[in-house]
Coordinates of C-alpha atoms in Angstrom, one line a residue:
M23 CA 51.8 -82.5 299.3
S24 CA 49.7 -85.6 299.0
I25 CA 47.8 -87.1 302.0
V26 CA 46.8 -90.8 302.3
V27 CA 44.5 -91.6 305.2
V28 CA 44.2 -95.2 306.5
G29 CA 40.9 -95.6 308.2
N30 CA 37.6 -93.9 307.5
G31 CA 35.9 -94.1 310.9
M32 CA 35.0 -91.2 313.2
A33 CA 38.6 -89.9 313.4
G34 CA 39.6 -90.5 309.7
S35 CA 36.4 -89.2 308.2
R36 CA 36.5 -86.1 310.4
F37 CA 40.1 -85.4 309.4
V38 CA 39.3 -85.6 305.7
S39 CA 36.4 -83.2 306.0
E40 CA 38.5 -80.8 308.1
V41 CA 41.2 -80.8 305.5
R42 CA 38.8 -80.0 302.7
S43 CA 37.2 -77.2 304.7
R44 CA 40.6 -75.6 304.7
D45 CA 42.2 -76.6 301.4
R46 CA 40.3 -77.6 298.3
D47 CA 43.4 -78.6 296.3
V48 CA 45.6 -80.9 298.3
P49 CA 45.3 -84.5 297.0
V50 CA 43.6 -86.8 299.5
T51 CA 43.1 -90.5 299.3
V52 CA 41.2 -92.3 302.1
F53 CA 40.9 -96.1 302.6
G54 CA 38.0 -97.5 304.7
A55 CA 37.8 -101.2 305.6
E56 CA 34.0 -100.9 306.0
P57 CA 32.1 -100.7 302.7
Q58 CA 29.5 -98.1 303.7
Q59 CA 29.7 -94.4 304.4
P60 CA 31.4 -93.4 307.7
Y61 CA 28.9 -93.4 310.5
N62 CA 28.7 -92.2 314.1
R63 CA 29.7 -95.3 316.1
V64 CA 28.5 -93.6 319.3
L65 CA 24.9 -93.8 318.1
L66 CA 24.9 -97.5 317.3
S67 CA 23.1 -98.2 320.5
N68 CA 20.2 -96.0 319.2
V69 CA 20.1 -98.2 316.1
L70 CA 20.0 -101.3 318.3
A71 CA 17.2 -99.8 320.4
G72 CA 15.2 -98.8 317.2
V73 CA 15.5 -95.1 318.0
S74 CA 17.5 -94.3 314.9
A75 CA 17.7 -96.0 311.5
P76 CA 21.2 -96.8 310.2
D77 CA 21.0 -94.1 307.5
Q78 CA 20.4 -91.5 310.2
I79 CA 23.8 -91.9 311.8
G80 CA 26.0 -91.3 308.8
L81 CA 28.8 -88.7 309.0
V82 CA 29.7 -88.2 305.3
D83 CA 27.4 -88.9 302.4
P84 CA 29.2 -90.9 299.7
A85 CA 28.4 -88.2 297.1
W86 CA 30.5 -85.7 299.2
Y87 CA 33.7 -87.4 298.3
E88 CA 33.3 -86.9 294.5
A89 CA 31.9 -83.4 295.0
N90 CA 35.0 -82.5 297.1
D91 CA 37.6 -84.4 294.9
V92 CA 38.5 -87.0 297.6
D93 CA 39.6 -90.4 296.4
A94 CA 37.6 -92.6 298.8
R95 CA 38.2 -96.3 298.6
L96 CA 35.4 -97.8 300.7
G97 CA 35.6 -101.4 301.6
V98 CA 39.3 -101.5 300.8
E99 CA 41.9 -102.2 303.5
V100 CA 45.5 -101.2 303.5
V101 CA 47.6 -104.3 304.1
R102 CA 51.1 -103.0 304.1
I103 CA 53.0 -99.7 304.5
D104 CA 56.4 -99.2 302.8
R105 CA 57.8 -96.3 304.7
E106 CA 61.1 -96.2 302.8
A107 CA 59.2 -95.8 299.4
R108 CA 56.3 -94.0 301.1
V109 CA 53.7 -96.2 299.5
V110 CA 50.7 -98.1 300.9
Y111 CA 49.5 -101.4 299.4
A112 CA 45.8 -102.3 299.5
S113 CA 43.7 -105.4 299.6
D114 CA 42.4 -104.8 296.1
G115 CA 46.0 -105.0 294.7
S116 CA 46.4 -101.2 294.3
S117 CA 49.2 -99.1 295.6
V118 CA 49.2 -95.4 296.4
P119 CA 52.2 -93.1 297.1
Y120 CA 52.1 -90.6 299.9
E121 CA 54.0 -87.6 301.2
T122 CA 52.1 -87.7 304.5
L123 CA 50.4 -90.8 305.8
V124 CA 47.7 -90.5 308.5
I125 CA 46.8 -93.7 310.4
A126 CA 43.3 -93.7 311.9
T127 CA 42.6 -97.4 312.2
G128 CA 40.7 -97.1 315.5
S129 CA 40.1 -100.1 317.7
N130 CA 38.8 -103.7 317.5
S131 CA 36.6 -105.6 319.9
L132 CA 38.5 -107.5 322.6
I133 CA 37.4 -111.2 322.7
P134 CA 38.6 -113.1 325.7
P135 CA 40.3 -116.5 324.8
F136 CA 37.9 -118.8 326.7
P137 CA 36.4 -122.0 325.4
G138 CA 33.8 -121.5 322.7
T139 CA 35.8 -118.7 321.0
E140 CA 38.7 -120.8 319.6
N141 CA 37.4 -120.8 316.1
G142 CA 35.8 -117.4 316.2
L143 CA 32.4 -116.6 317.7
P144 CA 29.6 -119.1 317.2
A145 CA 26.3 -118.1 315.7
G146 CA 24.3 -116.0 318.2
A147 CA 27.4 -114.6 319.9
I148 CA 28.3 -111.2 318.5
A149 CA 30.8 -108.5 319.3
F150 CA 29.2 -105.0 319.5
R151 CA 31.5 -102.6 317.7
T152 CA 30.5 -101.9 314.0
L153 CA 27.4 -101.2 312.0
A154 CA 27.7 -104.7 310.6
D155 CA 27.7 -106.1 314.1
C156 CA 24.6 -104.1 314.8
H157 CA 22.8 -105.5 311.8
E158 CA 23.7 -109.0 312.9
I159 CA 22.5 -108.4 316.4
L160 CA 19.2 -107.1 315.1
A161 CA 18.8 -110.1 312.9
E162 CA 19.5 -112.5 315.8
A163 CA 17.3 -110.5 318.2
D164 CA 14.3 -111.1 316.0
G165 CA 12.7 -114.0 317.9
A166 CA 15.2 -114.1 320.8
T167 CA 13.8 -114.0 324.3
T168 CA 16.9 -114.0 326.4
A169 CA 20.3 -112.3 326.0
V170 CA 23.5 -112.1 328.0
V171 CA 25.8 -109.1 327.7
V172 CA 29.4 -109.9 328.6
G173 CA 30.8 -106.6 330.0
G174 CA 29.2 -103.9 332.1
G175 CA 31.1 -100.9 330.8
L176 CA 29.6 -98.1 328.7
L177 CA 29.2 -100.2 325.5
G178 CA 27.7 -103.1 327.4
I179 CA 25.2 -100.9 329.2
E180 CA 24.1 -99.3 325.9
A181 CA 23.8 -102.8 324.3
A182 CA 21.8 -104.1 327.2
R183 CA 19.4 -101.1 327.2
G184 CA 18.9 -101.4 323.5
L185 CA 18.0 -105.1 323.7
A186 CA 15.7 -104.6 326.7
G187 CA 13.9 -102.0 324.8
R188 CA 13.0 -104.7 322.3
G189 CA 11.4 -106.8 325.0
I190 CA 14.3 -109.2 325.5
E191 CA 15.2 -110.4 329.0
V192 CA 18.8 -109.2 329.5
T193 CA 21.5 -110.2 331.9
V194 CA 24.8 -108.3 332.2
V195 CA 27.8 -110.2 333.4
H196 CA 30.6 -108.0 334.7
L197 CA 34.0 -108.8 336.1
A198 CA 34.2 -105.8 338.4
G199 CA 32.3 -105.2 341.6
H200 CA 30.2 -102.4 340.1
L201 CA 29.0 -101.3 336.6
M202 CA 31.1 -98.9 334.6
E203 CA 33.9 -99.0 337.2
R204 CA 36.2 -96.8 335.0
Q205 CA 33.8 -93.9 335.1
L206 CA 31.7 -94.5 338.2
D207 CA 32.4 -95.0 341.9
P208 CA 30.7 -97.9 343.8
G209 CA 27.8 -95.7 345.0
A210 CA 26.9 -94.6 341.4
G211 CA 27.4 -98.2 340.1
K212 CA 24.9 -99.4 342.7
V213 CA 22.3 -96.9 341.7
L214 CA 22.8 -97.6 338.1
A215 CA 22.3 -101.3 338.7
R216 CA 19.1 -100.6 340.5
T217 CA 17.9 -98.4 337.7
L218 CA 18.6 -101.1 335.1
R219 CA 16.7 -103.7 337.2
R220 CA 13.6 -101.5 336.9
L221 CA 14.1 -101.6 333.2
G222 CA 14.3 -105.4 333.1
I223 CA 18.1 -105.8 333.1
D224 CA 19.7 -107.9 335.7
A225 CA 23.4 -107.6 336.5
H226 CA 25.8 -110.3 337.9
L227 CA 28.8 -108.5 339.4
D228 CA 32.2 -109.9 340.4
A229 CA 31.3 -112.6 337.9
S230 CA 33.6 -114.1 335.3
V231 CA 32.6 -115.9 332.1
T232 CA 34.7 -119.0 331.7
A233 CA 33.2 -120.4 328.5
L234 CA 30.6 -119.9 325.8
R235 CA 28.4 -123.0 325.8
T236 CA 27.2 -124.1 322.3
G237 CA 25.0 -126.6 320.7
D238 CA 24.2 -127.9 317.2
D239 CA 21.3 -126.1 315.4
A240 CA 20.6 -127.9 312.1
G241 CA 24.3 -128.3 311.5
T242 CA 25.3 -124.9 312.8
V243 CA 27.3 -124.3 316.0
R244 CA 25.1 -121.9 318.0
V245 CA 25.6 -120.3 321.4
S246 CA 23.2 -121.6 324.1
G247 CA 24.5 -119.5 327.0
V248 CA 27.6 -118.8 329.2
D249 CA 29.3 -120.7 332.0
L250 CA 30.4 -118.6 335.0
A251 CA 33.4 -119.2 337.3
D252 CA 31.2 -119.9 340.3
G253 CA 29.5 -122.8 338.4
R254 CA 26.4 -121.1 337.3
F255 CA 25.1 -121.4 333.7
L256 CA 23.1 -118.6 332.1
A257 CA 21.0 -119.8 329.2
A258 CA 20.7 -117.3 326.3
D259 CA 19.5 -117.1 322.8
L260 CA 21.9 -114.2 322.1
V261 CA 25.3 -113.3 323.7
I262 CA 26.8 -109.9 323.2
M263 CA 30.5 -109.5 323.7
A264 CA 31.2 -106.0 325.1
C265 CA 34.5 -106.8 326.9
G266 CA 36.4 -103.8 325.8
V267 CA 38.5 -102.7 322.8
K268 CA 42.1 -102.7 321.8
P269 CA 43.8 -100.3 319.4
E270 CA 44.2 -101.6 315.9
V271 CA 48.0 -101.2 315.6
G272 CA 49.0 -104.3 313.6
L273 CA 49.7 -102.4 310.4
A274 CA 51.8 -99.8 312.2
R275 CA 53.7 -102.4 314.2
A276 CA 54.5 -104.3 310.9
A277 CA 55.8 -101.1 309.4
G278 CA 58.2 -100.7 312.3
L279 CA 56.5 -97.7 313.9
A280 CA 56.9 -97.2 317.7
V281 CA 53.9 -98.8 319.3
E282 CA 53.1 -99.2 323.0
R283 CA 49.3 -99.4 323.7
G284 CA 48.8 -97.2 320.6
I285 CA 51.0 -95.6 318.0
V286 CA 53.2 -93.2 319.9
V287 CA 52.8 -89.6 318.7
D288 CA 53.9 -86.1 319.8
E289 CA 52.0 -82.9 320.1
E290 CA 51.8 -82.6 316.3
L291 CA 50.3 -86.1 316.1
T292 CA 53.6 -87.2 314.4
S293 CA 54.9 -90.7 314.9
V294 CA 58.0 -90.6 317.1
T295 CA 59.5 -93.0 314.5
D296 CA 58.8 -91.4 311.2
P297 CA 58.0 -87.7 310.5
A298 CA 56.0 -88.6 307.4
V299 CA 53.5 -90.6 309.5
R300 CA 50.8 -89.2 311.7
A301 CA 48.2 -91.0 313.9
I302 CA 44.9 -89.9 315.3
G303 CA 42.0 -91.4 317.2
E304 CA 41.9 -94.6 319.2
C305 CA 44.9 -96.1 317.5
S306 CA 47.2 -93.3 318.7
Q307 CA 48.9 -92.7 322.0
Y308 CA 49.9 -89.3 323.3
G309 CA 52.0 -89.5 326.5
D310 CA 50.7 -92.5 328.4
T311 CA 47.1 -92.1 327.1
V312 CA 45.0 -93.7 324.4
Y313 CA 41.8 -91.7 324.1
G314 CA 38.7 -93.9 323.6
L315 CA 36.2 -91.1 323.3
V316 CA 35.0 -89.2 320.3
A317 CA 35.8 -85.6 321.5
P318 CA 39.6 -86.1 321.7
A319 CA 39.6 -87.9 318.4
W320 CA 37.8 -85.0 316.7
E321 CA 40.1 -82.5 318.4
Q322 CA 43.1 -84.4 317.1
A323 CA 41.6 -84.4 313.6
T324 CA 41.2 -80.6 313.8
V325 CA 44.7 -80.0 315.0
L326 CA 46.2 -82.2 312.3
A327 CA 44.1 -80.5 309.6
D328 CA 45.3 -77.1 310.8
L329 CA 49.0 -78.3 310.7
L330 CA 49.0 -80.1 307.4
T331 CA 47.1 -77.3 305.5
G332 CA 49.0 -74.5 307.1
A333 CA 45.8 -73.0 308.5
D334 CA 47.4 -72.9 312.0
S335 CA 51.0 -73.9 312.2
A336 CA 51.0 -73.4 315.9
A337 CA 48.2 -75.9 316.5
R338 CA 49.1 -78.6 319.0
F339 CA 47.4 -81.5 320.8
T340 CA 48.4 -81.4 324.4
G341 CA 45.9 -83.9 325.8
A342 CA 42.2 -83.8 326.4
R343 CA 39.8 -84.0 329.4
Q344 CA 37.6 -87.1 329.0
I345 CA 33.9 -86.6 329.6
T346 CA 31.6 -89.6 329.2
R347 CA 27.9 -89.3 328.4
L348 CA 25.4 -92.1 328.4
K349 CA 22.0 -91.1 327.1
A350 CA 20.0 -94.3 326.7
A351 CA 16.2 -94.5 327.1
S352 CA 15.4 -93.9 330.8
V353 CA 19.2 -93.8 331.7
E354 CA 21.1 -90.5 331.6
L355 CA 24.6 -90.2 332.8
A356 CA 27.5 -87.7 332.7
A357 CA 30.8 -88.5 334.3
M358 CA 34.1 -86.7 334.1
G359 CA 37.6 -86.6 335.6
E360 CA 38.6 -88.2 338.9
T361 CA 35.4 -89.7 340.2
H362 CA 36.7 -92.3 342.7
H363 CA 37.8 -90.0 345.5
G364 CA 36.1 -90.4 348.9
D365 CA 35.9 -88.4 352.1
D366 CA 39.0 -90.1 353.4
D367 CA 41.2 -88.2 350.9
P368 CA 42.4 -85.1 352.8
G369 CA 43.3 -83.2 349.7
V370 CA 39.8 -83.1 348.2
E371 CA 36.3 -82.1 349.2
V372 CA 33.5 -84.4 348.1
M373 CA 29.9 -83.4 347.6
Q374 CA 27.4 -86.3 347.2
F375 CA 23.7 -86.7 346.9
A376 CA 21.8 -90.0 346.3
D377 CA 18.2 -91.0 345.9
A378 CA 18.3 -94.6 344.8
S379 CA 14.6 -94.9 344.7
R380 CA 14.5 -92.3 341.9
G381 CA 17.7 -93.6 340.2
T382 CA 19.6 -90.4 341.1
Y383 CA 23.2 -90.1 342.1
K384 CA 25.3 -86.9 342.1
K385 CA 28.9 -86.4 343.1
V386 CA 31.4 -83.5 342.7
V387 CA 35.0 -83.9 343.6
I388 CA 36.8 -80.5 344.4
R389 CA 40.4 -79.6 344.9
D390 CA 41.6 -76.0 345.4
D391 CA 38.1 -74.7 344.6
R392 CA 38.1 -76.4 341.2
I393 CA 36.1 -79.4 340.0
I394 CA 38.4 -82.4 339.3
G395 CA 35.7 -85.0 338.9
A396 CA 31.9 -85.3 338.8
I397 CA 29.1 -87.8 338.3
L398 CA 25.5 -87.0 337.4
L399 CA 23.3 -90.1 337.1
G400 CA 19.5 -90.0 336.5
E401 CA 19.1 -86.3 336.7
T402 CA 21.6 -84.3 334.6
S403 CA 20.1 -80.8 334.4
T404 CA 23.4 -79.3 335.7
A405 CA 25.7 -81.3 333.4
G406 CA 26.4 -78.3 331.2
T407 CA 27.4 -76.2 334.1
L408 CA 29.6 -78.9 335.7
T409 CA 31.2 -79.7 332.3
Q410 CA 32.1 -76.0 331.7
L411 CA 33.6 -75.6 335.2
Y412 CA 35.6 -78.8 334.9
D413 CA 36.8 -78.2 331.3
R414 CA 37.9 -74.7 332.0
E415 CA 39.2 -75.3 335.5
S416 CA 37.1 -72.4 336.6
P417 CA 36.5 -71.3 340.3
L418 CA 33.3 -72.7 341.8
P419 CA 30.2 -70.5 342.5
S420 CA 29.6 -69.4 346.0
D421 CA 26.4 -71.4 346.2
R422 CA 27.7 -74.9 345.7
L423 CA 24.3 -76.5 346.0
S424 CA 23.5 -75.0 342.6
L425 CA 25.9 -77.6 341.1
F426 CA 23.4 -80.2 342.0
F427 CA 20.1 -78.4 342.2
P428 CA 19.6 -75.5 339.7
G429 CA 17.4 -72.7 341.0
V430 CA 18.2 -73.2 344.7
G431 CA 17.0 -70.3 346.7
G432 CA 14.9 -69.0 343.9
A433 CA 17.8 -68.1 341.6
P434 CA 17.4 -68.7 337.9
E435 CA 18.7 -72.0 336.7
A436 CA 22.4 -71.9 335.8
D437 CA 22.1 -73.5 332.4
T438 CA 18.9 -71.9 331.1
P439 CA 19.8 -70.2 327.8
V440 CA 19.5 -66.6 329.1
R441 CA 22.1 -67.4 331.8
I442 CA 24.6 -69.2 329.6
P443 CA 27.4 -66.9 328.3
D444 CA 28.1 -67.0 324.6
A445 CA 31.6 -68.3 325.3
A446 CA 30.3 -71.4 327.1
T447 CA 30.8 -74.7 325.3
I448 CA 27.5 -76.4 324.6
C449 CA 28.8 -79.4 322.5
Q450 CA 31.9 -80.9 324.0
C451 CA 32.4 -83.4 321.2
N452 CA 32.7 -80.7 318.6
N453 CA 33.7 -77.7 320.7
V454 CA 30.7 -75.6 319.7
S455 CA 29.8 -72.6 321.9
K456 CA 26.5 -71.0 322.6
G457 CA 27.9 -68.0 320.6
Q458 CA 28.5 -70.1 317.5
I459 CA 24.9 -71.5 317.8
R460 CA 23.6 -68.0 318.1
A461 CA 25.6 -66.8 315.1
C462 CA 24.4 -69.8 313.0
W463 CA 20.8 -69.1 314.0
E464 CA 21.2 -65.4 313.0
K465 CA 22.5 -66.5 309.6
G466 CA 19.2 -68.3 309.0
A467 CA 19.5 -71.8 310.5
R468 CA 16.3 -71.7 312.4
T469 CA 15.8 -75.3 313.6
A470 CA 18.0 -77.6 315.7
D471 CA 18.6 -79.9 312.8
E472 CA 19.8 -77.0 310.6
V473 CA 22.1 -75.7 313.3
A474 CA 23.4 -79.2 313.9
R475 CA 24.2 -79.5 310.2
E476 CA 26.1 -76.2 310.1
T477 CA 27.9 -76.4 313.4
R478 CA 28.0 -80.2 314.1
A479 CA 26.6 -79.5 317.6
S480 CA 24.9 -82.7 319.0
T481 CA 26.3 -84.9 316.2
G482 CA 28.8 -86.6 318.5
C483 CA 27.4 -88.4 321.6
G484 CA 24.1 -86.6 321.3
G485 CA 24.2 -85.6 325.0
C486 CA 23.8 -81.9 324.2
R487 CA 20.8 -82.2 321.9
S488 CA 18.3 -81.0 324.5
A489 CA 20.6 -78.0 325.3
L490 CA 20.8 -77.2 321.5
E491 CA 17.1 -77.4 321.1
G492 CA 16.6 -75.2 324.2
I493 CA 18.9 -72.5 322.8
V494 CA 17.2 -72.5 319.4
S495 CA 13.8 -72.3 321.0
W496 CA 14.9 -69.5 323.3
L497 CA 16.3 -67.6 320.3
D498 CA 13.0 -68.0 318.4
E499 CA 11.1 -66.7 321.5
Q500 CA 13.5 -63.7 321.7
E501 CA 12.8 -62.9 318.1
S502 CA 9.0 -63.1 318.5
V503 CA 9.2 -60.8 321.6
T504 CA 11.3 -58.3 319.6
V505 CA 9.0 -58.3 316.7
A506 CA 6.0 -57.8 318.9

């Protein structure tokens, strides 16, 4: 069997590495439109903020491909799929036959068709999606004093925080009535907006951009700000477009595959049109859902690698629970499940706590003694506990206040290392348990970085990094006590 992978982003590169960890011999060719090594797109905001260098967010070193006999064609796009002949044709004129084709083309930035974007984005207006976008933003930010971010979702907030950290005056323009409306309820959105104001980020809500205003800068068309529907004009040296993404399905649609929002697949990630074609990541659609987070994409990559190599012929993808983590400087957030329920819903119980002055908002939505949704903003020490209860649909503890405040009544904190069972999942993105971290440590990986390299814990959204460091530190302390 020969495998051709179209797309070398977070889903495609993970799939290739998962295949090689199971089968050293199956021929694998991977095409990546971007010329550099695959990287962690989730951590681009850290690059924007100056917290991480671009070379620190790589997922696969280029030398790995040769060492593992993978034909990697970086900077080469697939332009056509011939399903009848089972051949892909690339932008460099090459063609490669396949027995199994895996499409992992991800998503593209959504650019609204308002005036100022007819001929592409003008200088100084940049979509925030790729590492190349990040480099362009950093180049434009050098010398900029004001920026407008169009879109107050997760990506927009991360971009705004990164730019504000560089001393730029930032305004977020958001169409909805509160920030991150897909993950947060209005109360949490209000607290988040207040937190951002303290960090120098203003937010215009219920606001619609109607045009990018431009001017001539030495013969170059350059953005000068945005016009709003209410008549206001916001001047800006830099405009970041974070208006959402859309699955990249043009190649699949042209090949005659079934496409709705994404490429329609079944539990084996097989196209419902063609059994020789699989699709994973943000370009795929299982049921009615297109998953836009890293953990489901990596789960799909693992399932598909198990199936195609025969490592687990019973592996199936049956959907994933979506957990959002935002961990920007001075802003910590965990949100999961159905967060928009209120006290007027007779079928659920809602627990809430808010301290807007401290930037703290906590909410748990409960049905039948199970967590069906939760928000932790500003203070996330119980995020691990809530995530485990939600992910496993486990019964709640008798002391429900401990879901918000660990250590209530003098009890030990629920998610200190000594209290976490080995079966508990620490890294949701990579499905790494405390027991796997312990086993890795016992085999000789004695630092958080070493454990991360071996287990991949904390290499997704980075939200579990402090938990990983805490467990490693606790294991070191236990060893010193034992030796003493």
